[in-house]
Each structure stands twice: as structure tokens, then as C-alpha cells.
Amino acid sequence: MTGPLDGGGHDDGREEVGGVPRIPSPRRAADNYEALPAPPAPPLPHKVLQSLLGAWALSACSAEETTAVEEHLTECAPCAEEALRLRDAVGLLHHERDLDLDPLLRSRVLENCLGRRPARIPLPDWAGPYDAETARLDALLRDIGDSEWHAPVRLKWFERDRPVSRRTTVAGVIGHLQAVDGLVATAIGLDDSLAAKTPAERTEAFWRGAHHPPTRSVREPWRDQAHTLIRTVSFAGRGVAELSVSYGDFSLPLRDALLDRAFECWVHADDIATAVDYPYEPPGAAHLHDMIDLAARLLPAALAERRRAGLAAPARHLVTAGAPGRSLHLEVEGSGGGDWYIALDSPAAIASPDRKVAQVALDGVEFCQLVAGHIAPEEAAAGQDGDREAIRDVLFAAASLSRL
């Protein structure tokens, strides 16, 4: 029996089983025909194609959608116009250049910003007045011309019971401030070129060694020193506030020393402003209050010092340390004002309203002018009541707080 590989058998697609032809099953018969092509997909509606224009412009369509859209654009003018507008808009979102930021950009921006304004540091509250007053004075100095640095300025203070003055220039005043600020710099471990110990000695040494006559070149070292002081105390921690600053014949804790420097900076800034006819305002109320408070706290010791020098009346009612003693009520009016009670007989006594024997009332700025030695105690327009001797002693003690 021959098989299909021999070329024998039937050619009608039937197979023989036991010599009897068998009709193929429909499934096997279908295997003998080629598969018919799938019918074409129906065209996408206009609204669907229109909704695909944005995705097409962004190259986000599938291949089939891209073909359908592009065929539609050849037939629909409104969609072709919209597609062109969208493709142009997408072009604006792409740049030929690299969009990665220059790695040096941050450092250049920071350098530029810090060059215009020094970085702010968390500043202790007690250093705020010094920061503010040095900044205000620096603003005044930036505004004056070269010739005004040689304008005459008369520094005033009290020694014993008489007024004293010293003639210098605007540049000389800035040198004086820098010299005395050096006492604070030394106390916190910063470099200082002056060996003298008292404010007057340091000022004289600075003036002797300075270029004559001093010019605006003194501004930069003074401001740099002020910035360094502020940065150093800001990063030094809380304990630094009580660090002792020596003025030669007395000492102050650092928090009070910087407040004292703020007070002197304001007073001498006002001296400079007067010399160059420049408007200048007193410190803000909070800072002025702190300055008045410092002077009021120093008055009992100043009064005791004058008493030892024979310049004030002797104590009348000595009490043990920490006990209430005779007191004067200092009432300061206006901006930064308040009420203070001054122990009269001993710095160790506690001032008490119950032991008040006198009262003095005067304006806050006027009180500061008295403490600065710019007005005489007899000229202070003070409201007075009570023990006249105690009032006189306190007013002269206030003036004795001044110095070169």
C-alpha cells in the first residue's frame, strides 16, 4: 500500500480507513485554507481625534493613534491649525542648553548676598543695643563726605565736680570708640594692639599712634571690630554674659559692658551728628530703657565712691547688707522711662519705696545726657521733692559716671 509521501492516495483530501474513504472533520478541513484578513478598524470619531491633539504634540500617542491623527490632519483644517499651535507651544518648553544648575551658582549667590549684608547670627538680647547703635552710627558715617571727617568735635565729661572737654575730629571720635571697645575684645580673647588698661589711656595711646590727621580710613577697622565682637558673643554660649570686663579701676559683666558701649556709641554718634549737622534720633524705647537701667544700677556704687572721696555727704543710716535702707525714687519720663529706687547710704543696702526720702523726675534723654556728662547736674531740669542733699548727691553721682 502506498502512502501520500509516495505520491499515491486520493487527491480529494479524503483518507482511507480500512479501504473506505473518510470525510475530513470540519476543523481539519479548515486547516487547508489560508486565514482571512481581519476587517479594518472603524475610523476614530472627530471628537476623539481632536482630544488626542495635545498628546500628539507631546509625542505621547501610540503608533496607531499617531497614524490616525496625522491622517486626520490632512483632511481637517481646524485640527491642523490647532495641532500646529500646540506643537509650537511644546517647542517653547524645550531648550537646547543643559537645564542643570551650575554647581557654583549657590556659592556665587551667597557670596553676593553676604557682600551686601552680613549674615544674621542668633544674637543674645543683651547684645542687641550694641548691634543696633553701631549699625546706626555706621549708616551716619557712610553718608558724610571726606571733608566732614575732619569736622571738629568736642568730647565732654565730668571729673569730680567740674566739666571737662577734649577737642578732636569725627575720625578721632571713631578711633576713641575703637580703642575702648578693645577692652571688651580683650576680655573675650580677641586680639588687641593697645596695652593700656583704662579708657582714657587707651584713647590717648590710639590717638598718638594714629595717622595724623585721622581720616575715614578709621571706619573700616572700627566696624570690623564691632562685627567681630557681635559674632563672638553670639557663638560663645550663655555663660559668656557674666564674663568680667575690666575698665582699669572698675569692672562690668560682659552683658553690661556691651550695654555701656552701646550707650557711648549713641552719645558720640550724637556728637558727630551735631558737628556735621546730621539728624540723629535717640535709641528705641526698649534699648533706651536698658541704658537707663544700667546707669541706675551703677548709681549706688558711684555715690559711695564720691562719699569716700569727700565729694558727697556722709551716710546717715548705715544698715546691714541686704537690709532696706534710705532710698531715692528716680522717676524717668518719656521713651524708655520707668521707676527706679536708689540706695543712698550703702551699695549693699536694698532700695525700698518704704524708705523713700526723696524723689527726682526728669526726661529719659535728659537723664542720659546727664550720665554722659553733657549737661551739668545743676542744669538738669528735674522735678525734685524731699531731701535736697540726697537729690544733689544722686545728680552729681549720675554725672560722675561719664568719662573720656
Short mmCIF file of C-alpha atoms in Angstrom, two decimals:
data_model
loop_
_atom_site.label_atom_id
_atom_site.label_comp_id
_atom_site.label_asym_id
_atom_site.label_seq_id
_atom_site.Cartn_x
_atom_site.Cartn_y
_atom_site.Cartn_z
CA MET A 1 0.00 0.00 0.00
CA THR A 2 1.37 3.30 -0.95
CA GLY A 3 1.19 6.48 1.21
CA PRO A 4 0.92 10.15 0.43
CA LEU A 5 4.70 10.57 0.54
CA ASP A 6 4.89 8.25 -2.46
CA GLY A 7 2.59 10.45 -4.44
CA GLY A 8 -0.20 7.85 -4.17
CA GLY A 9 -3.56 8.02 -2.42
CA HIS A 10 -6.51 10.23 -3.18
CA ASP A 11 -6.18 13.86 -4.09
CA ASP A 12 -9.60 14.90 -2.82
CA GLY A 13 -8.40 15.40 0.73
CA ARG A 14 -10.02 12.18 1.99
CA GLU A 15 -8.27 9.48 3.96
CA GLU A 16 -8.93 5.76 3.77
CA VAL A 17 -9.59 3.76 6.84
CA GLY A 18 -9.68 0.05 6.09
CA GLY A 19 -10.07 0.84 2.35
CA VAL A 20 -13.07 3.04 2.96
CA PRO A 21 -12.65 6.75 2.29
CA ARG A 22 -13.39 9.05 5.34
CA ILE A 23 -14.71 12.62 5.09
CA PRO A 24 -12.35 15.04 6.95
CA SER A 25 -13.62 16.79 10.04
CA PRO A 26 -14.51 20.47 9.62
CA ARG A 27 -11.53 21.52 11.86
CA ARG A 28 -9.01 19.66 9.75
CA ALA A 29 -10.63 20.93 6.58
CA ALA A 30 -10.24 24.47 7.81
CA ASP A 31 -6.51 23.85 8.22
CA ASN A 32 -6.27 23.59 4.43
CA TYR A 33 -7.38 27.21 3.86
CA GLU A 34 -5.45 30.44 4.49
CA ALA A 35 -6.75 32.67 7.36
CA LEU A 36 -8.85 35.58 6.15
CA PRO A 37 -7.50 39.13 6.95
CA ALA A 38 -9.15 40.96 9.87
CA PRO A 39 -11.60 43.62 8.85
CA PRO A 40 -10.19 47.23 9.12
CA ALA A 41 -10.87 49.13 12.38
CA PRO A 42 -13.53 51.79 12.08
CA PRO A 43 -12.13 55.35 11.83
CA LEU A 44 -11.93 57.31 15.10
CA PRO A 45 -14.60 59.99 15.51
CA HIS A 46 -13.60 63.62 15.04
CA LYS A 47 -14.01 64.48 18.73
CA VAL A 48 -11.69 61.63 19.77
CA LEU A 49 -9.04 62.72 17.28
CA GLN A 50 -9.39 66.30 18.43
CA SER A 51 -8.88 65.21 22.05
CA LEU A 52 -5.65 63.45 21.05
CA LEU A 53 -4.02 66.58 19.58
CA GLY A 54 -2.35 67.55 22.86
CA ALA A 55 -0.90 64.08 23.36
CA TRP A 56 0.22 64.03 19.73
CA ALA A 57 2.01 67.37 20.16
CA LEU A 58 3.86 65.91 23.15
CA SER A 59 4.68 62.70 21.21
CA ALA A 60 2.71 60.72 23.76
CA CYS A 61 0.33 58.86 21.37
CA SER A 62 0.63 55.19 20.41
CA ALA A 63 1.70 54.36 16.87
CA GLU A 64 -1.90 53.68 15.81
CA GLU A 65 -3.14 56.93 17.36
CA THR A 66 -0.32 58.89 15.75
CA THR A 67 -1.22 57.48 12.31
CA ALA A 68 -4.90 58.25 12.81
CA VAL A 69 -4.25 61.80 13.97
CA GLU A 70 -1.83 62.62 11.15
CA GLU A 71 -4.24 61.23 8.54
CA HIS A 72 -6.99 63.36 10.07
CA LEU A 73 -4.83 66.49 9.94
CA THR A 74 -4.61 66.19 6.15
CA GLU A 75 -8.39 66.41 5.95
CA CYS A 76 -9.40 68.79 8.78
CA ALA A 77 -8.04 72.34 8.56
CA PRO A 78 -9.21 73.47 12.09
CA CYS A 79 -7.49 70.48 13.72
CA ALA A 80 -4.36 71.03 11.61
CA GLU A 81 -4.19 74.68 12.79
CA GLU A 82 -4.70 73.65 16.42
CA ALA A 83 -2.06 70.91 16.11
CA LEU A 84 0.46 73.40 14.73
CA ARG A 85 -0.24 75.82 17.63
CA LEU A 86 0.18 73.04 20.19
CA ARG A 87 3.41 71.78 18.64
CA ASP A 88 4.85 75.34 18.72
CA ALA A 89 3.85 75.68 22.37
CA VAL A 90 5.59 72.42 23.21
CA GLY A 91 8.70 73.72 21.48
CA LEU A 92 8.87 76.58 23.96
CA LEU A 93 9.17 74.10 26.81
CA HIS A 94 12.38 72.62 25.46
CA HIS A 95 15.76 74.32 25.40
CA GLU A 96 18.81 73.29 23.57
CA ARG A 97 21.05 74.13 26.54
CA ASP A 98 21.51 71.94 29.60
CA LEU A 99 18.97 72.82 32.28
CA ASP A 100 21.11 71.51 35.15
CA LEU A 101 22.09 74.32 37.57
CA ASP A 102 25.67 75.46 37.56
CA PRO A 103 27.21 73.81 40.67
CA LEU A 104 28.94 77.12 41.50
CA LEU A 105 25.73 79.14 41.32
CA ARG A 106 24.85 78.69 45.01
CA SER A 107 28.25 79.86 46.23
CA ARG A 108 28.17 82.87 43.91
CA VAL A 109 24.71 83.90 45.10
CA LEU A 110 25.70 83.52 48.75
CA GLU A 111 28.91 85.46 48.21
CA ASN A 112 26.99 88.29 46.56
CA CYS A 113 24.36 88.40 49.33
CA LEU A 114 26.90 88.32 52.14
CA GLY A 115 28.84 91.08 50.42
CA ARG A 116 25.77 93.30 50.54
CA ARG A 117 24.62 92.37 54.06
CA PRO A 118 26.47 90.29 56.66
CA ALA A 119 24.76 87.07 57.68
CA ARG A 120 22.44 87.32 60.63
CA ILE A 121 23.50 85.38 63.70
CA PRO A 122 21.24 84.42 66.59
CA LEU A 123 22.04 87.43 68.76
CA PRO A 124 21.68 87.47 72.57
CA ASP A 125 19.12 90.04 73.71
CA TRP A 126 21.71 91.81 75.84
CA ALA A 127 23.93 92.40 72.77
CA GLY A 128 21.07 93.91 70.76
CA PRO A 129 21.63 97.56 71.80
CA TYR A 130 25.33 97.42 70.81
CA ASP A 131 24.46 95.83 67.47
CA ALA A 132 21.81 98.49 66.80
CA GLU A 133 23.85 101.52 67.84
CA THR A 134 26.98 100.53 65.91
CA ALA A 135 24.83 99.94 62.82
CA ARG A 136 23.14 103.35 63.20
CA LEU A 137 26.47 105.13 63.60
CA ASP A 138 27.90 103.28 60.61
CA ALA A 139 24.96 104.48 58.50
CA LEU A 140 25.75 108.07 59.52
CA LEU A 141 29.43 107.62 58.64
CA ARG A 142 28.58 106.27 55.19
CA ASP A 143 26.61 109.42 54.44
CA ILE A 144 29.21 112.05 55.30
CA GLY A 145 31.78 113.41 52.86
CA ASP A 146 35.56 113.17 53.08
CA SER A 147 35.98 116.71 54.40
CA GLU A 148 33.48 116.12 57.22
CA TRP A 149 35.76 113.50 58.77
CA HIS A 150 37.89 116.46 59.87
CA ALA A 151 34.97 118.39 61.38
CA PRO A 152 35.76 119.43 64.98
CA VAL A 153 34.01 117.54 67.78
CA ARG A 154 34.24 118.39 71.48
CA LEU A 155 34.04 115.38 73.81
CA LYS A 156 32.59 116.25 77.23
CA TRP A 157 32.58 114.52 80.60
CA PHE A 158 32.76 115.27 84.34
CA GLU A 159 35.73 114.88 86.67
CA ARG A 160 34.98 115.31 90.36
CA ASP A 161 32.57 118.29 90.35
CA ARG A 162 33.61 120.08 87.21
CA PRO A 163 33.00 119.63 83.48
CA VAL A 164 35.95 118.65 81.28
CA SER A 165 36.22 118.56 77.49
CA ARG A 166 38.63 117.48 74.78
CA ARG A 167 38.69 118.67 71.20
CA THR A 168 39.08 116.09 68.41
CA THR A 169 37.57 115.33 64.98
CA VAL A 170 34.93 112.96 63.65
CA ALA A 171 37.69 110.49 62.78
CA GLY A 172 39.18 110.95 66.25
CA VAL A 173 35.84 110.02 67.86
CA ILE A 174 35.72 106.76 65.89
CA GLY A 175 39.29 106.00 66.98
CA HIS A 176 38.24 106.61 70.59
CA LEU A 177 35.30 104.19 70.26
CA GLN A 178 37.54 101.54 68.72
CA ALA A 179 40.13 101.94 71.46
CA VAL A 180 37.62 101.47 74.29
CA ASP A 181 35.79 98.65 72.51
CA GLY A 182 39.15 96.90 72.63
CA LEU A 183 38.61 96.35 76.37
CA VAL A 184 35.69 94.08 75.52
CA ALA A 185 37.67 92.41 72.74
CA THR A 186 40.48 91.59 75.16
CA ALA A 187 38.07 90.14 77.71
CA ILE A 188 36.66 87.63 75.21
CA GLY A 189 40.06 86.59 73.86
CA LEU A 190 40.30 88.68 70.70
CA ASP A 191 43.47 90.37 69.50
CA ASP A 192 44.08 93.92 70.66
CA SER A 193 47.12 96.07 69.91
CA LEU A 194 46.79 98.51 72.83
CA ALA A 195 48.39 97.63 76.17
CA ALA A 196 46.77 100.45 78.19
CA LYS A 197 44.10 99.45 80.71
CA THR A 198 41.76 102.44 81.19
CA PRO A 199 39.53 104.04 78.51
CA ALA A 200 41.38 107.39 78.76
CA GLU A 201 44.83 105.79 78.48
CA ARG A 202 43.79 103.63 75.55
CA THR A 203 42.29 106.60 73.73
CA GLU A 204 45.42 108.70 74.19
CA ALA A 205 47.60 105.80 73.01
CA PHE A 206 45.43 105.30 69.93
CA TRP A 207 45.50 109.00 69.02
CA ARG A 208 49.29 109.16 69.44
CA GLY A 209 49.85 106.16 67.19
CA ALA A 210 47.26 107.02 64.53
CA HIS A 211 47.94 108.60 61.16
CA HIS A 212 47.65 112.40 61.52
CA PRO A 213 45.14 113.65 60.92
CA PRO A 214 42.89 110.57 61.10
CA THR A 215 40.62 110.14 58.08
CA ARG A 216 37.72 107.94 57.02
CA SER A 217 40.18 105.03 56.96
CA VAL A 218 39.38 104.53 60.68
CA ARG A 219 35.81 103.48 59.87
CA GLU A 220 36.65 100.06 58.43
CA PRO A 221 38.73 98.78 61.41
CA TRP A 222 36.15 100.08 63.89
CA ARG A 223 33.25 98.41 62.07
CA ASP A 224 35.16 95.16 61.57
CA GLN A 225 35.93 95.09 65.29
CA ALA A 226 32.25 95.66 66.14
CA HIS A 227 31.18 92.84 63.80
CA THR A 228 33.76 90.51 65.33
CA LEU A 229 32.58 91.31 68.85
CA ILE A 230 28.97 90.60 67.90
CA ARG A 231 29.80 87.32 66.14
CA THR A 232 32.00 86.13 69.01
CA VAL A 233 29.48 86.73 71.80
CA SER A 234 26.72 85.24 69.66
CA PHE A 235 28.53 81.91 69.33
CA ALA A 236 30.11 81.87 72.80
CA GLY A 237 27.14 80.42 74.71
CA ARG A 238 25.10 81.64 77.66
CA GLY A 239 27.89 81.71 80.27
CA VAL A 240 29.78 84.46 78.45
CA ALA A 241 27.28 87.12 79.58
CA GLU A 242 28.80 87.18 83.08
CA LEU A 243 32.42 87.31 81.92
CA SER A 244 34.21 90.20 83.65
CA VAL A 245 35.39 93.14 81.52
CA SER A 246 37.99 95.34 83.25
CA TYR A 247 38.00 99.12 82.73
CA GLY A 248 41.13 99.53 84.86
CA ASP A 249 39.62 100.94 88.05
CA PHE A 250 36.34 99.01 87.88
CA SER A 251 34.80 96.01 86.10
CA LEU A 252 31.49 95.14 84.48
CA PRO A 253 30.00 91.82 83.40
CA LEU A 254 30.11 91.44 79.62
CA ARG A 255 26.34 91.97 79.24
CA ASP A 256 26.65 95.36 80.98
CA ALA A 257 29.92 96.22 79.24
CA LEU A 258 28.31 95.86 75.81
CA LEU A 259 25.35 97.94 77.01
CA ASP A 260 27.81 100.58 78.21
CA ARG A 261 29.50 100.50 74.77
CA ALA A 262 26.09 100.90 73.09
CA PHE A 263 25.37 103.93 75.29
CA GLU A 264 28.70 105.58 74.46
CA CYS A 265 28.27 104.78 70.77
CA TRP A 266 24.92 106.61 70.76
CA VAL A 267 26.26 109.58 72.75
CA HIS A 268 29.25 110.06 70.45
CA ALA A 269 27.17 109.45 67.34
CA ASP A 270 25.03 112.36 68.51
CA ASP A 271 28.22 114.42 68.99
CA ILE A 272 29.24 113.63 65.40
CA ALA A 273 25.76 114.36 64.06
CA THR A 274 25.79 117.75 65.75
CA ALA A 275 29.22 118.54 64.28
CA VAL A 276 28.17 117.71 60.69
CA ASP A 277 24.58 118.95 61.01
CA TYR A 278 23.04 115.49 60.57
CA PRO A 279 19.65 114.48 62.03
CA TYR A 280 20.01 111.74 64.63
CA GLU A 281 17.39 110.14 66.85
CA PRO A 282 17.76 108.57 70.32
CA PRO A 283 17.74 104.76 70.60
CA GLY A 284 14.48 102.84 70.53
CA ALA A 285 12.45 102.76 73.73
CA ALA A 286 13.47 99.23 74.78
CA HIS A 287 17.20 99.87 74.28
CA LEU A 288 17.00 103.30 75.92
CA HIS A 289 15.28 101.71 78.92
CA ASP A 290 18.14 99.20 79.23
CA MET A 291 20.71 102.02 79.16
CA ILE A 292 18.86 103.97 81.85
CA ASP A 293 18.56 100.81 83.93
CA LEU A 294 22.33 100.25 83.75
CA ALA A 295 23.03 103.81 84.95
CA ALA A 296 20.51 103.45 87.79
CA ARG A 297 22.16 100.19 88.91
CA LEU A 298 25.59 101.87 88.92
CA LEU A 299 24.47 104.91 90.94
CA PRO A 300 24.81 103.42 94.48
CA ALA A 301 28.45 102.44 93.84
CA ALA A 302 29.19 105.81 92.22
CA LEU A 303 27.64 107.59 95.20
CA ALA A 304 29.74 105.53 97.62
CA GLU A 305 32.90 106.34 95.63
CA ARG A 306 32.16 110.07 95.81
CA ARG A 307 31.49 109.74 99.51
CA ARG A 308 34.92 108.12 100.03
CA ALA A 309 36.48 110.98 98.05
CA GLY A 310 34.74 113.54 100.26
CA LEU A 311 32.54 114.77 97.42
CA ALA A 312 29.19 113.64 98.89
CA ALA A 313 27.53 113.88 102.28
CA PRO A 314 28.32 111.02 104.68
CA ALA A 315 25.91 108.16 105.09
CA ARG A 316 23.19 108.83 107.63
CA HIS A 317 21.72 105.43 108.43
CA LEU A 318 24.00 102.51 107.72
CA VAL A 319 22.26 99.13 107.60
CA THR A 320 23.49 95.58 107.25
CA ALA A 321 23.99 94.23 103.75
CA GLY A 322 20.71 93.13 102.21
CA ALA A 323 18.54 95.23 104.57
CA PRO A 324 16.28 98.05 103.37
CA GLY A 325 17.89 101.50 103.58
CA ARG A 326 17.15 105.10 102.75
CA SER A 327 16.19 105.43 99.10
CA LEU A 328 15.66 107.98 96.36
CA HIS A 329 12.86 107.46 93.86
CA LEU A 330 14.18 108.11 90.35
CA GLU A 331 11.25 108.67 88.01
CA VAL A 332 12.29 108.79 84.36
CA GLU A 333 9.65 110.05 81.98
CA GLY A 334 9.17 109.66 78.25
CA SER A 335 10.50 106.99 75.90
CA GLY A 336 12.35 104.22 77.73
CA GLY A 337 11.35 105.59 81.12
CA GLY A 338 10.30 103.89 84.31
CA ASP A 339 10.79 103.95 88.08
CA TRP A 340 13.97 103.09 89.95
CA TYR A 341 14.86 103.24 93.66
CA ILE A 342 18.44 104.19 94.52
CA ALA A 343 20.06 103.10 97.81
CA LEU A 344 21.58 106.19 99.41
CA ASP A 345 23.70 105.02 102.33
CA SER A 346 25.31 101.79 101.12
CA PRO A 347 25.53 99.91 97.79
CA ALA A 348 24.83 96.71 99.74
CA ALA A 349 21.51 98.02 101.09
CA ILE A 350 18.22 97.26 99.39
CA ALA A 351 16.46 100.29 97.94
CA SER A 352 12.85 100.32 99.08
CA PRO A 353 9.80 102.52 98.36
CA ASP A 354 9.00 102.27 102.07
CA ARG A 355 12.30 104.03 102.93
CA LYS A 356 11.99 106.77 100.28
CA VAL A 357 13.28 110.15 101.47
CA ALA A 358 13.45 111.98 98.10
CA GLN A 359 12.18 111.88 94.54
CA VAL A 360 13.63 113.14 91.25
CA ALA A 361 11.72 113.21 87.95
CA LEU A 362 13.29 114.01 84.57
CA ASP A 363 13.10 113.07 80.90
CA GLY A 364 14.82 109.88 79.72
CA VAL A 365 17.08 111.50 77.10
CA GLU A 366 17.95 114.31 79.54
CA PHE A 367 18.91 111.77 82.18
CA CYS A 368 21.21 110.06 79.67
CA GLN A 369 22.77 113.41 78.76
CA LEU A 370 23.44 113.94 82.46
CA VAL A 371 25.04 110.48 82.78
CA ALA A 372 27.14 111.23 79.67
CA GLY A 373 28.45 114.44 81.23
CA HIS A 374 26.88 116.60 78.53
CA ILE A 375 24.82 118.70 80.95
CA ALA A 376 25.70 119.84 84.47
CA PRO A 377 23.76 118.42 87.43
CA GLU A 378 22.60 121.94 88.33
CA GLU A 379 21.17 122.37 84.82
CA ALA A 380 19.15 119.15 84.78
CA ALA A 381 15.51 120.22 84.53
CA ALA A 382 14.46 117.79 87.24
CA GLY A 383 11.34 117.78 89.31
CA GLN A 384 12.54 117.42 92.91
CA ASP A 385 10.89 116.56 96.18
CA GLY A 386 12.24 115.59 99.59
CA ASP A 387 15.77 115.51 100.95
CA ARG A 388 17.70 118.16 98.93
CA GLU A 389 21.09 116.83 99.99
CA ALA A 390 20.25 113.33 98.77
CA ILE A 391 18.95 114.73 95.46
CA ARG A 392 22.13 116.73 94.87
CA ASP A 393 24.35 113.76 95.70
CA VAL A 394 22.49 111.48 93.29
CA LEU A 395 22.54 114.00 90.42
CA PHE A 396 26.29 114.56 90.82
CA ALA A 397 26.84 110.81 91.10
CA ALA A 398 25.00 110.40 87.78
CA ALA A 399 27.30 112.96 86.12
CA SER A 400 30.36 111.22 87.59
CA LEU A 401 29.52 108.08 85.58
CA SER A 402 30.79 109.93 82.49
CA ARG A 403 34.38 109.62 81.30
CA LEU A 404 36.51 110.09 78.22
#
